[in-house]
mmCIF file of C-alpha atoms and ligand atoms in Angstrom:
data_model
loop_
_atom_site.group_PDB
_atom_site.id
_atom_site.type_symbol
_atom_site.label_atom_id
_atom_site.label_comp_id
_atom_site.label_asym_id
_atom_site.label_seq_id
_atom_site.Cartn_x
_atom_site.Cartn_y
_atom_site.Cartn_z
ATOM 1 C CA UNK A 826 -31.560 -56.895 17.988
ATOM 2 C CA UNK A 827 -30.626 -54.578 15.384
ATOM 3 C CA UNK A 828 -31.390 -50.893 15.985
ATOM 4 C CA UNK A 829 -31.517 -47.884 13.511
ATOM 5 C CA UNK A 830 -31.671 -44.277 13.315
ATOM 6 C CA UNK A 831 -30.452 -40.969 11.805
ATOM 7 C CA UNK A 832 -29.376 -37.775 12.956
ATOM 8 C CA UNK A 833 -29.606 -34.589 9.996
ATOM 9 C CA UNK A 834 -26.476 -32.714 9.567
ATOM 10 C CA UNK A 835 -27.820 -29.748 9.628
ATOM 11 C CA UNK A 836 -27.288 -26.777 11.422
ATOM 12 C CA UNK A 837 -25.806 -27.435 15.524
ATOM 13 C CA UNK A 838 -26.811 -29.888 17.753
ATOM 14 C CA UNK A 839 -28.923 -29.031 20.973
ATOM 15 C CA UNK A 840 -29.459 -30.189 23.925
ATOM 16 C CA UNK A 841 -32.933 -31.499 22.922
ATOM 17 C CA UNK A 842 -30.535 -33.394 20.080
ATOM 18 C CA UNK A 843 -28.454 -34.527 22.556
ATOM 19 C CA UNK A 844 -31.149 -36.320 25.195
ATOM 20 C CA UNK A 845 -33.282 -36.752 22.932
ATOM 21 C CA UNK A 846 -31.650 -38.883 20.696
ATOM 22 C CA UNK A 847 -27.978 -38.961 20.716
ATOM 23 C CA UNK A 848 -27.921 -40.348 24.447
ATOM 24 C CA UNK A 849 -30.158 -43.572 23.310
ATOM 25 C CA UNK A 850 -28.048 -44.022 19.994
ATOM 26 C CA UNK A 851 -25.108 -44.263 22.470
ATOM 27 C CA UNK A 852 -27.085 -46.586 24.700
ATOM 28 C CA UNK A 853 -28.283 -48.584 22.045
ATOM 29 C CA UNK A 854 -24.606 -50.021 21.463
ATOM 30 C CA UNK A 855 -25.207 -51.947 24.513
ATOM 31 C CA UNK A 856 -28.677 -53.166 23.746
ATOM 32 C CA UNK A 857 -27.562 -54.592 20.139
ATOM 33 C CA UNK A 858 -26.249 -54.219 17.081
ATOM 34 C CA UNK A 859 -26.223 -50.372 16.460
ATOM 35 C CA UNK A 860 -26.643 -48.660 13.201
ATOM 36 C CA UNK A 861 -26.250 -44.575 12.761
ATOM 37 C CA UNK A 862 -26.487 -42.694 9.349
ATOM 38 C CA UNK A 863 -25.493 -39.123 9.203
ATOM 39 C CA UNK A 864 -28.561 -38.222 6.568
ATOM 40 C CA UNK A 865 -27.323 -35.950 4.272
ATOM 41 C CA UNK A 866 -29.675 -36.953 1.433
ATOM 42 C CA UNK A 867 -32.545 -35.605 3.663
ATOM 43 C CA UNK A 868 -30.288 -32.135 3.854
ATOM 44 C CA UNK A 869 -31.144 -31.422 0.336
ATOM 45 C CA UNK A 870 -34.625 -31.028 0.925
ATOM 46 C CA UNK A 871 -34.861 -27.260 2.344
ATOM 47 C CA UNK A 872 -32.305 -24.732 0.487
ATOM 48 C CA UNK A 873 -29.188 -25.445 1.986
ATOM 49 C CA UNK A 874 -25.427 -24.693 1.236
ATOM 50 C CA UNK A 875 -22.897 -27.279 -0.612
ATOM 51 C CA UNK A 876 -20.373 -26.991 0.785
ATOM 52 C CA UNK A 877 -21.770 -26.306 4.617
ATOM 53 C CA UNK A 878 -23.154 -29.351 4.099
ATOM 54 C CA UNK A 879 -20.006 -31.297 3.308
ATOM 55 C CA UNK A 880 -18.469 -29.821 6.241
ATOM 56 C CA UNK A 881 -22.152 -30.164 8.692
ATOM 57 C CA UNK A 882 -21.630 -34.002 8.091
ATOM 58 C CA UNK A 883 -18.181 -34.748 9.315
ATOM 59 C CA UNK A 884 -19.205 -31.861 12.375
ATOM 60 C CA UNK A 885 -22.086 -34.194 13.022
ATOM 61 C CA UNK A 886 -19.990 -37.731 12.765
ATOM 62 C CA UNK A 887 -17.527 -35.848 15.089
ATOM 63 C CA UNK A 888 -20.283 -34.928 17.142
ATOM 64 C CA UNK A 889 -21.560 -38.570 17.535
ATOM 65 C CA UNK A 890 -17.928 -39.837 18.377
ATOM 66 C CA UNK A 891 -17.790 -38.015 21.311
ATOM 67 C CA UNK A 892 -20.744 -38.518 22.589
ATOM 68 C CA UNK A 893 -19.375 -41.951 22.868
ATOM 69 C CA UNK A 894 -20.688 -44.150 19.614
ATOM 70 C CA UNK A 895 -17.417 -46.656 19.006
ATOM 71 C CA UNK A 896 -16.888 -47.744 15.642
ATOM 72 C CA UNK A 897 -15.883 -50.868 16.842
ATOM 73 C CA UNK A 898 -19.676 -51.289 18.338
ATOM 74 C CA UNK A 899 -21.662 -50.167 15.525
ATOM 75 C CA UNK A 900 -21.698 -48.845 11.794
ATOM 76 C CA UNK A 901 -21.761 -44.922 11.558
ATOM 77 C CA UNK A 902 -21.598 -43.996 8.079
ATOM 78 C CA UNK A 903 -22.766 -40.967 5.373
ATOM 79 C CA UNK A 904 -26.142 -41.814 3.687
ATOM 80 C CA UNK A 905 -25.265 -40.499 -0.034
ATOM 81 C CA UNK A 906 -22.194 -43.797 0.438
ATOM 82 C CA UNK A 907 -25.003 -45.650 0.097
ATOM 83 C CA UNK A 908 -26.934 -46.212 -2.664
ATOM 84 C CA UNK A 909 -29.412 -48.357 -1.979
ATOM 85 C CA UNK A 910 -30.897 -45.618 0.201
ATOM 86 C CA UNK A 911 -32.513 -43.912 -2.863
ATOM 87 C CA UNK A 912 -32.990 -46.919 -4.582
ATOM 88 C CA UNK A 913 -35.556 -48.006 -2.277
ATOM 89 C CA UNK A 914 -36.946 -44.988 -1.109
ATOM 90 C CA UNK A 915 -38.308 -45.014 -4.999
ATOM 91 C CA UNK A 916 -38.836 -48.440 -4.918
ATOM 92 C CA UNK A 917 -41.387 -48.392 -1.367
ATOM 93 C CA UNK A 918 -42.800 -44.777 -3.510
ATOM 94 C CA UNK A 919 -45.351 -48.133 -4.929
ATOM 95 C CA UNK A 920 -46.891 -48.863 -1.473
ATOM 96 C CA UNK A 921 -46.626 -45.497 -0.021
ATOM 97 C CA UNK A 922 -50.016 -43.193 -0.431
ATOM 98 C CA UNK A 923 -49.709 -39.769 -1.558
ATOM 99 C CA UNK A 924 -52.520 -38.747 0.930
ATOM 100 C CA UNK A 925 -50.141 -39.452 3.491
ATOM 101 C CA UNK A 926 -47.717 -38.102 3.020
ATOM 102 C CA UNK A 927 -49.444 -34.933 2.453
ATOM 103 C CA UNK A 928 -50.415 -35.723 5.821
ATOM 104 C CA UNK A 929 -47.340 -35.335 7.648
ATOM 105 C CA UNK A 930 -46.694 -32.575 10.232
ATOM 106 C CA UNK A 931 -43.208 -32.482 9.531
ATOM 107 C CA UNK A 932 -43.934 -31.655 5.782
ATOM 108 C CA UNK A 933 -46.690 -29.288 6.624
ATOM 109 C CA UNK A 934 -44.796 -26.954 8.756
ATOM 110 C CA UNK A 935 -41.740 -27.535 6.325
ATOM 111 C CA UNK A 936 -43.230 -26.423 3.416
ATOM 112 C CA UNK A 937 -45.581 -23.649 4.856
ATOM 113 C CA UNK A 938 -41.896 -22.143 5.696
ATOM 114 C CA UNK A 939 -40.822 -22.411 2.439
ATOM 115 C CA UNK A 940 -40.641 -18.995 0.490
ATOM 116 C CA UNK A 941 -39.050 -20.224 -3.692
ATOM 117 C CA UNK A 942 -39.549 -23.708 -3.695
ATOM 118 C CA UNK A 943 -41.638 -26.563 -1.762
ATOM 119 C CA UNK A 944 -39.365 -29.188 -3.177
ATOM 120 C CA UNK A 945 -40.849 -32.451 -4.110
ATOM 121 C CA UNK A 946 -38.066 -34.275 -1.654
ATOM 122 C CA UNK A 947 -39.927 -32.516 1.397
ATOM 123 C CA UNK A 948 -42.381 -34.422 0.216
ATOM 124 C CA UNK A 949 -40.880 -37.620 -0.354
ATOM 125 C CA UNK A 950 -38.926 -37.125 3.182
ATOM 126 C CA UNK A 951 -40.550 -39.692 4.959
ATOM 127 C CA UNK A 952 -40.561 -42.947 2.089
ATOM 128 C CA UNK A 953 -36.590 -42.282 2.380
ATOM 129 C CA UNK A 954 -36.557 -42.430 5.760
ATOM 130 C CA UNK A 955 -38.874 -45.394 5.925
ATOM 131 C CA UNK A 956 -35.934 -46.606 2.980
ATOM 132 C CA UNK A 957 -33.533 -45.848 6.068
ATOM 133 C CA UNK A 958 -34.756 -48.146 8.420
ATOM 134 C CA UNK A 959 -35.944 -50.893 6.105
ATOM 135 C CA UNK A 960 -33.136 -51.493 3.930
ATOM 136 C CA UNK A 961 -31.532 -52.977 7.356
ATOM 137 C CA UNK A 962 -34.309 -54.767 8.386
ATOM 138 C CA UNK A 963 -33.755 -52.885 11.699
ATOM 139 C CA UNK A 964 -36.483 -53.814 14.642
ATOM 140 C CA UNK A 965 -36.146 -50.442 16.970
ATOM 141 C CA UNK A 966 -36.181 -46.521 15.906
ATOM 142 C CA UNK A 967 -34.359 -44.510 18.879
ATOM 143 C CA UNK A 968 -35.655 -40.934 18.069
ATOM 144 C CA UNK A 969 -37.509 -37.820 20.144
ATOM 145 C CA UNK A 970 -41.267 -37.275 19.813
ATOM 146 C CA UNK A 971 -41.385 -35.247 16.760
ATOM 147 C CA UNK A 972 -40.423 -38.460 14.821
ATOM 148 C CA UNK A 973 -43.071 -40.530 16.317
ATOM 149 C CA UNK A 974 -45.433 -39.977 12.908
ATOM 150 C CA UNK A 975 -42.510 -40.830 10.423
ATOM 151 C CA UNK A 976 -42.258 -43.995 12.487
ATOM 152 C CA UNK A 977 -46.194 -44.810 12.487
ATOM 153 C CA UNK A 978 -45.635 -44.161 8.437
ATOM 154 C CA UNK A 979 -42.722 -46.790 7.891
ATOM 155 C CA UNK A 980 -44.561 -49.150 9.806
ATOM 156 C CA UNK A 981 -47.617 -48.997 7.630
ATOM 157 C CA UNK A 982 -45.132 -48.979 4.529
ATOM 158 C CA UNK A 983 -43.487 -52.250 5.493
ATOM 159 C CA UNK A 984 -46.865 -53.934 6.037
ATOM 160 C CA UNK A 985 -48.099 -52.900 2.671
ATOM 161 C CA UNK A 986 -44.737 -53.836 1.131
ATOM 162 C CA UNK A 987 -45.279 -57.616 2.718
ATOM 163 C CA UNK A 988 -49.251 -57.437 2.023
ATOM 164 C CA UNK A 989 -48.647 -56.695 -1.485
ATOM 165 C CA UNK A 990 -45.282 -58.347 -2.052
ATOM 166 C CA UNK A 991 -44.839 -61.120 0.063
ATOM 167 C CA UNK A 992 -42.718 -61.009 3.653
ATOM 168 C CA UNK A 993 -40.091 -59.270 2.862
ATOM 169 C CA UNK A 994 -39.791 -56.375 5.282
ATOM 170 C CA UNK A 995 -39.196 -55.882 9.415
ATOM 171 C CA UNK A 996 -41.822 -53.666 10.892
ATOM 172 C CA UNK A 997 -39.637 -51.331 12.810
ATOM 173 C CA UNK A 998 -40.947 -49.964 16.520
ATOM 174 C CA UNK A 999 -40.225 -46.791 17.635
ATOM 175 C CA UNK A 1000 -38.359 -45.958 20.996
ATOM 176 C CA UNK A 1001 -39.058 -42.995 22.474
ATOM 177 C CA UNK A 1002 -37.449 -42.195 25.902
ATOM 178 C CA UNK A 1003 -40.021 -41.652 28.551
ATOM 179 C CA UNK A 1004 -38.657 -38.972 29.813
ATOM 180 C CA UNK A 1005 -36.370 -35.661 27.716
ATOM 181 C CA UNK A 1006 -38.016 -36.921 24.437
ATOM 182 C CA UNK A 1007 -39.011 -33.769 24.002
ATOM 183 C CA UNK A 1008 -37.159 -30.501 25.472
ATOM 184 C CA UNK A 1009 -38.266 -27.021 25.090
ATOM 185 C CA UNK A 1010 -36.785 -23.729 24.335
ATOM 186 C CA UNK A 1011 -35.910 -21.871 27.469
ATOM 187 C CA UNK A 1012 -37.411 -18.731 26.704
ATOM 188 C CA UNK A 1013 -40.107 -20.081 25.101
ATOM 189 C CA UNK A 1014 -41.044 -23.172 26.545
ATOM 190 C CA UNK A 1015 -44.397 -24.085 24.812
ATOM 191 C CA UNK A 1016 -41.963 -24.802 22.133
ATOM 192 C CA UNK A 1017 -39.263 -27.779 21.294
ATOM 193 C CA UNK A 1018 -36.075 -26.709 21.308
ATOM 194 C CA UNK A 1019 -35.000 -26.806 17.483
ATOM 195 C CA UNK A 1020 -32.443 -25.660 15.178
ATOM 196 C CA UNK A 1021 -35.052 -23.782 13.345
ATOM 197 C CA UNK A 1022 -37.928 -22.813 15.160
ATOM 198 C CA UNK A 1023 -36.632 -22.437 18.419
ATOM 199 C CA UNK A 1024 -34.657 -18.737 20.329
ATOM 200 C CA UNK A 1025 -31.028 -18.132 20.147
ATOM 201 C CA UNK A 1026 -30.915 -17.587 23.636
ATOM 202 C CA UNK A 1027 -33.258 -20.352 24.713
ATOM 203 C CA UNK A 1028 -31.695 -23.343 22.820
ATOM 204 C CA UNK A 1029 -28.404 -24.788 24.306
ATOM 205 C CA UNK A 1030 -26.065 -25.900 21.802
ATOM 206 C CA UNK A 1031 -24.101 -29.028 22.766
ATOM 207 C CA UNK A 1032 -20.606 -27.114 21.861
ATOM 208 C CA UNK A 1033 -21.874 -24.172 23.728
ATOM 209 C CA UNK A 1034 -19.020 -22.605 26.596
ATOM 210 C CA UNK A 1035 -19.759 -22.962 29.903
ATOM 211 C CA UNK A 1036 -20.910 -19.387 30.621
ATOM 212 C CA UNK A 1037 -23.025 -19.334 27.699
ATOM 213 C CA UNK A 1038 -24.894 -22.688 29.503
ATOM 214 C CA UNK A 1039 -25.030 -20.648 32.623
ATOM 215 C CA UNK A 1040 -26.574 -18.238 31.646
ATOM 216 C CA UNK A 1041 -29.267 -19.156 29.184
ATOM 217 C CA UNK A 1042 -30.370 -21.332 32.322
ATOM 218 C CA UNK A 1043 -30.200 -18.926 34.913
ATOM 219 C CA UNK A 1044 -32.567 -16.297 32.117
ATOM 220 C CA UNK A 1045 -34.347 -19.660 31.661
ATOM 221 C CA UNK A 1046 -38.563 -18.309 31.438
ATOM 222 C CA UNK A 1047 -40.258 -19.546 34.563
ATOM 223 C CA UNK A 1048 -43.887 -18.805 36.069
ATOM 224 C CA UNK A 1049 -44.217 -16.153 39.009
ATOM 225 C CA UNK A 1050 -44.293 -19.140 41.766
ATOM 226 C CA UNK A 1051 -42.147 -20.795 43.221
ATOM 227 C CA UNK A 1052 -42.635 -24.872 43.842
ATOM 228 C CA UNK A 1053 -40.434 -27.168 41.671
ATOM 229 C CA UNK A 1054 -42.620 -29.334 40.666
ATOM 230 C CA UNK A 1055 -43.637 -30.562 36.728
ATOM 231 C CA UNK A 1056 -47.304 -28.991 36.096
ATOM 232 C CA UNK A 1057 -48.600 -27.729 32.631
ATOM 233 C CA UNK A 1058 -49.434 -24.763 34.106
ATOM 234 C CA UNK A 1059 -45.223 -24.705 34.864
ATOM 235 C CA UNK A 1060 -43.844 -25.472 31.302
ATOM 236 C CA UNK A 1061 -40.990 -24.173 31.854
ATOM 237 C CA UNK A 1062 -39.492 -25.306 35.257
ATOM 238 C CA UNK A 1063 -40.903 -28.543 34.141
ATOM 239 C CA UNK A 1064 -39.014 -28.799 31.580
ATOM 240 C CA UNK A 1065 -35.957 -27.949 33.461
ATOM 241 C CA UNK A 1066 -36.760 -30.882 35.918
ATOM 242 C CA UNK A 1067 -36.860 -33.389 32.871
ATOM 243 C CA UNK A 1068 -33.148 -31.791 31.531
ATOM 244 C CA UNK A 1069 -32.317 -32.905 35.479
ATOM 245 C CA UNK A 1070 -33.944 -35.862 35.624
ATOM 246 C CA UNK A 1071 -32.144 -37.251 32.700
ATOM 247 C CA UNK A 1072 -28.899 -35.885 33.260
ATOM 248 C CA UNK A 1073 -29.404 -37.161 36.638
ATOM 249 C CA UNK A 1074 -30.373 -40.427 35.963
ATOM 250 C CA UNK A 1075 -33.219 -40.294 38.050
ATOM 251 C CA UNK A 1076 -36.876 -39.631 38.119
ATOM 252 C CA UNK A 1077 -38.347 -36.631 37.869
ATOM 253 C CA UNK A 1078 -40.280 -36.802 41.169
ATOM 254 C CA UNK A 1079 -36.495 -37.043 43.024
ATOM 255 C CA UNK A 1080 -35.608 -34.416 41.075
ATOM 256 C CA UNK A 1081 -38.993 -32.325 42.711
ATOM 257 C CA UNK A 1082 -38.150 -34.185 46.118
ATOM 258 C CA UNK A 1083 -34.742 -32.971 45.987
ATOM 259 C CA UNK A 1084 -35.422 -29.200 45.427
ATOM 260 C CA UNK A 1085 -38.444 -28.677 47.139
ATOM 261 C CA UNK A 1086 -38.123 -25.335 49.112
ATOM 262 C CA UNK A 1087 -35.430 -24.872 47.474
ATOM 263 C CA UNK A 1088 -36.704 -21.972 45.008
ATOM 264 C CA UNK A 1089 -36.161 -21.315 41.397
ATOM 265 C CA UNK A 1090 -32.787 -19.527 41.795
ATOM 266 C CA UNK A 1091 -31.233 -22.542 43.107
ATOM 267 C CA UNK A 1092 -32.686 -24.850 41.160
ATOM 268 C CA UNK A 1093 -31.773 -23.121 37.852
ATOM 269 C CA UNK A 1094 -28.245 -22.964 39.142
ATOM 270 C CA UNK A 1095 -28.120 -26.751 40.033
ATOM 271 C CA UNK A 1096 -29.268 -27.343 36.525
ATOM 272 C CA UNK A 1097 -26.798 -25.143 34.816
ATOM 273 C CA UNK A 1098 -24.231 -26.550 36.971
ATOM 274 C CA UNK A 1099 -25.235 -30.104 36.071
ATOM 275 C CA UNK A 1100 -25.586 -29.251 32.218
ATOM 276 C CA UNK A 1101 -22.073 -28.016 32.046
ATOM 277 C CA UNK A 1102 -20.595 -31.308 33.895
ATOM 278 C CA UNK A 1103 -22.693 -32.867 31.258
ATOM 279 C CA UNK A 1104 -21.606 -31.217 28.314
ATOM 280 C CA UNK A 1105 -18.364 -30.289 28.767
ATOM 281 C CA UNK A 1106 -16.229 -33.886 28.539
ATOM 282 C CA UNK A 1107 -18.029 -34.073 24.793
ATOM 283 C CA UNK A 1108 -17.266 -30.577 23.938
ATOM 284 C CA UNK A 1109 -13.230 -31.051 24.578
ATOM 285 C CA UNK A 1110 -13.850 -35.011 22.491
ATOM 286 C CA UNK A 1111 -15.286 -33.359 20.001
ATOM 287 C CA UNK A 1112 -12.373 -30.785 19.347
ATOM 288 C CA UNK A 1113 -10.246 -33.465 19.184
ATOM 289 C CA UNK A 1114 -12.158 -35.203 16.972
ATOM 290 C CA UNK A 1115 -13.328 -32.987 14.436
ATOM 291 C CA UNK A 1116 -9.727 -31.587 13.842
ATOM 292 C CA UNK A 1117 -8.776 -35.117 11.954
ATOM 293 C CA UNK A 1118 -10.823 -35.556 9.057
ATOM 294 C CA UNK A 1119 -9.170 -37.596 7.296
ATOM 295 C CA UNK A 1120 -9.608 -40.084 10.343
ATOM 296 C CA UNK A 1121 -13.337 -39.150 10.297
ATOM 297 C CA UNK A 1122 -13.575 -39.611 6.255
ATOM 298 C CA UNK A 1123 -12.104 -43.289 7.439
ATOM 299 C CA UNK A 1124 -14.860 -43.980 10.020
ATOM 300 C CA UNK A 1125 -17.410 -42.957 7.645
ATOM 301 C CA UNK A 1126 -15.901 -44.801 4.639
ATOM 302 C CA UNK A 1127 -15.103 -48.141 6.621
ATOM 303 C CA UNK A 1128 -19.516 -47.451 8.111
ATOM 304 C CA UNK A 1129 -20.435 -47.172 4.712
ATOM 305 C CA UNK A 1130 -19.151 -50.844 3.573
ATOM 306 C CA UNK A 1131 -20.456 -52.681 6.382
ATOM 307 C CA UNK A 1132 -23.717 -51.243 5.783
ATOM 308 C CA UNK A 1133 -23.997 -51.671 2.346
ATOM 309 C CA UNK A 1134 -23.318 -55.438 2.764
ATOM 310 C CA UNK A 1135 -26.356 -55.428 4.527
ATOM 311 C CA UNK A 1136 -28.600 -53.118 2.597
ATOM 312 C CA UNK A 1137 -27.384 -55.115 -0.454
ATOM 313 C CA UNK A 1138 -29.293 -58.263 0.519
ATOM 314 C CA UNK A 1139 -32.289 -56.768 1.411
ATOM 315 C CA UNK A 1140 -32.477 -54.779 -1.589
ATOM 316 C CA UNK A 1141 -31.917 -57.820 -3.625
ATOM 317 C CA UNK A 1142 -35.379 -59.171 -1.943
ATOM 318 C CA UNK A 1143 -36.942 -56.261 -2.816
ATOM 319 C CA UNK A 1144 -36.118 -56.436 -6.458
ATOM 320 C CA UNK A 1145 -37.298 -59.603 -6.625
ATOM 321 C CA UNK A 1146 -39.947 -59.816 -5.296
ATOM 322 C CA UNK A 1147 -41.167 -56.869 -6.732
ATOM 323 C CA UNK A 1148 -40.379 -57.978 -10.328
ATOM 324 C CA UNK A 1149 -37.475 -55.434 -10.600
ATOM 325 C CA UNK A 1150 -34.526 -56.253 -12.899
ATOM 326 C CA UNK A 1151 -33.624 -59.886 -14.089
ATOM 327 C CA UNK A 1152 -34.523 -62.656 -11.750
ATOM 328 C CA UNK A 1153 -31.971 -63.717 -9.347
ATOM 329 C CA UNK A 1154 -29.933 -66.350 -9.169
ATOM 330 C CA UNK A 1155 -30.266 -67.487 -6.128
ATOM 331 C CA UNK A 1156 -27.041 -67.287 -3.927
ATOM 332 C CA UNK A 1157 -25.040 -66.897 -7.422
ATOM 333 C CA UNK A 1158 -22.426 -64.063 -6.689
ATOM 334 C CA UNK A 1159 -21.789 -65.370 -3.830
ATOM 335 C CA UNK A 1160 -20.860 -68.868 -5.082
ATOM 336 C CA UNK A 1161 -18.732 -67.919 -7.657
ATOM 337 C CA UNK A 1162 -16.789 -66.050 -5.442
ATOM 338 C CA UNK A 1163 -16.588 -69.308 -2.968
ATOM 339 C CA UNK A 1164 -15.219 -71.674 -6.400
ATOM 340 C CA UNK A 1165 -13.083 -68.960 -7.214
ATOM 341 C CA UNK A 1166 -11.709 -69.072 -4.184
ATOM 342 C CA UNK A 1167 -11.555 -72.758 -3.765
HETATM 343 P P1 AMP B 1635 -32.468 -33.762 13.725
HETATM 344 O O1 AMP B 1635 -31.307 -32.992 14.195
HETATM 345 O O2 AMP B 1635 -33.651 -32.932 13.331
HETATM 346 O O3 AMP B 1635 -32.106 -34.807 12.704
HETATM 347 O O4 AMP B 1635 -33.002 -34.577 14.968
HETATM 348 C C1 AMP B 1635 -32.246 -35.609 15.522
HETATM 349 C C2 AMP B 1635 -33.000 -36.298 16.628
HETATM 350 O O5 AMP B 1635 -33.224 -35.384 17.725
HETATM 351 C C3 AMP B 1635 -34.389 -36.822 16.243
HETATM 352 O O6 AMP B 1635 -34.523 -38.146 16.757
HETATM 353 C C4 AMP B 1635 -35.339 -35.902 16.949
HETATM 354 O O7 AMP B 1635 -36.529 -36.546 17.309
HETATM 355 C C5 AMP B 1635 -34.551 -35.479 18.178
HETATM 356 N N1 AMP B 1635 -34.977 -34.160 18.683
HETATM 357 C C6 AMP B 1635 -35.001 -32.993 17.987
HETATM 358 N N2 AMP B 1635 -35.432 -31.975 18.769
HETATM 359 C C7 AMP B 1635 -35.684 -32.506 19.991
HETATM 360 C C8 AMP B 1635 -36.136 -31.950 21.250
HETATM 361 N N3 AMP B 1635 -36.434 -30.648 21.394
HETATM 362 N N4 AMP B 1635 -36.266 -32.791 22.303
HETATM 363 C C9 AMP B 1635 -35.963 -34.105 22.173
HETATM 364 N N5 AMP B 1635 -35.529 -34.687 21.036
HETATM 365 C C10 AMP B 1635 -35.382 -33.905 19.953
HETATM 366 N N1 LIG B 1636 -36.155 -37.330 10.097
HETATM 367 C C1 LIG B 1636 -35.222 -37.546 11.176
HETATM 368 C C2 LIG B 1636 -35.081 -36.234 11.972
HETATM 369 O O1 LIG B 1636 -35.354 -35.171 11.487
HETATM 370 C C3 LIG B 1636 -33.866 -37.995 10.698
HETATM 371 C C4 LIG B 1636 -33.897 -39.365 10.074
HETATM 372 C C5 LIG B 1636 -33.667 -39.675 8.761
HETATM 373 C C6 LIG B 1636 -34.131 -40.601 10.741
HETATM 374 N N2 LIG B 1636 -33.736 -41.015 8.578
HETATM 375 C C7 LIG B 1636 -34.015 -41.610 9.755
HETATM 376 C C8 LIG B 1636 -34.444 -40.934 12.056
HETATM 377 C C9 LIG B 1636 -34.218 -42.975 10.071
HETATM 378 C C10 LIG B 1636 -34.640 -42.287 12.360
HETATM 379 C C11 LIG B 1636 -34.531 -43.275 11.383
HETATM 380 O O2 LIG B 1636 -34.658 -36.263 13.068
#
């Protein structure tokens, strides 16, 4: 089974990020064949910096290597190495409608924070991310909750695209963890945890130090009682049980089983401890890591190849069957090569 998704390199990775969707890209290395694209292309669509971005996407590829993505087990590579991206994003613009994209809660907070310019890529966000997926033919989306509508759209994209072009296209499924797909900020936790939205000192950054963990835990918004156990009413030490729960391994009724009685000083301790075991082991990889970029340039550049061999073909279906470019001879390049080489 082939399995896609991609990670922005903007701004620093969270814990939300990290369990989320980092642990499942991990995971999916043992599930199939694993593909992760750093997606700087989608970068450009807010104002950003040119150079912070150069540097965001080797912090994020370093980032992914020590949370434990091989590059022997999958392809990691840059988006912008691969040109077929764009080239079908405008391509699957034909079967995408403009009234849903307009649609999109993504673009309608995105742009209602916008103070110059609503670009048109905030718009056009989603049909390259569809592009993403598709161009690999990939059957499963890892991602958190807040990507569950960008999914639904690609989906509908693909169908259209075979509806109106012939089978061409793999509908691509979402998978969305059960549990952690969607953590909150610790101060304010009727709200995700995000790199924009969310509070400095309620959002744990994955390269955070220890004592910074501890104590945006321990300050960690709870209600006035004093049961552990997951409750709308109890956002917050609900949320804290999921963050346990996933770290743990376990359900989130052990987790409530666990600390019952125990109070929310303990429990927020036992978190905080837990978090910093969790985090710390990728924090020290990462160092490591992101001091050699000319070994990270490498992973990215030797990603980039093997993926464009496969968005190659699939783009070459596209073309033709929607009447793109000359027609193709079928198999042509390839045989050549194979006399040649005979
Ligand atoms: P981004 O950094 O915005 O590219 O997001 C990368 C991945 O993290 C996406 O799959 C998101 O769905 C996921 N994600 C972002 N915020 C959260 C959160 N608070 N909880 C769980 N997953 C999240
Ligand atoms: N929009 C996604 C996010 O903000 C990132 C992304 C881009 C993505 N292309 C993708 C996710 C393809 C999954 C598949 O998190």
């Amino acid at each position: 089974m082939r399995i896609f998704s991609g990670i922005q390199p903007t701004g620093r990775k969270h814990l939300g990020n990290y369990i989320g969707a980092i642990r499942q890209y991990v995971e999916a290395q043992e599930r199939g064949e694993a593909i992760l694209c750093i997606v700087d292309l989608h970068a450009t669509t807010v104002p950003y910096d040119a150079a912070a971005l150069r540097r965001s996407v080797l912090d994020t590829a370093a980032m992914l290597l020590a949370a434990g993505l091989d590059p022997a087990r999958c392809i990691l590579f840059r988006q912008s190495d691969v040109a077929e991206h764009p080239e079908l994003c405008w391509l699957l613009c034909a079967v995408t409608a403009h009234g849903d994209l307009n649609r999109m809660h993504q673009f309608k907070e995105k742009s209602a924070r916008q103070r110059e310019l609503v670009s048109a890529g905030l718009l056009f966000y989603p049909v390259l991310q569809a592009a993403d997926v598709l161009a690999y033919r990939a059957e499963e989306v890892p991602v958190g909750a807040d990507q569950r509508q960008h999914v639904e759209l690609m989906r509908d994209i693909a169908l259209r695209f075979n509806e109106r072009f012939g089978e061409t296209l793999i509908v691509p499924r979402h998978r969305i963890p059960e549990v952690g797909a969607r953590i909150m900020d610790l101060q304010e936790p009727e709200r995700k945890m995000s790199t924009t939205g969310s509070t400095e000192q309620g959002t744990i950054y994955v390269l955070d130090e220890p004592p910074a963990i501890a104590k945006k835990l321990k300050s960690a918004v709870t209600d006035s009682g004093s049961d552990i156990i997951r409750s709308p009413q109890k956002p917050g030490i609900s949320n804290l049980i999921e963050v346990m729960a996933v770290i743990r391994e376990t359900e989130s009724a052990d987790v409530e089983l666990e600390f019952d009685g125990a109070g929310y000083g303990r429990f927020k301790q036992a978190v905080a401890d837990a978090v910093v075991d969790y985090l710390t082991p990728v924090r020290g990889r990462y160092a490591e890591l992101r001091a050699d970029e000319a070994a990270l340039e490498a992973v990215l550049a030797e990603g980039a190849e093997r993926a464009r061999s496969i968005a190659g073909e699939t783009l070459a279906d596209v073309r033709e069957q929607m009447g793109v470019g000359p027609p193709r001879q079928r198999g042509s390049a390839r045989q050549t090569l194979g006399d040649e080489l005979s």
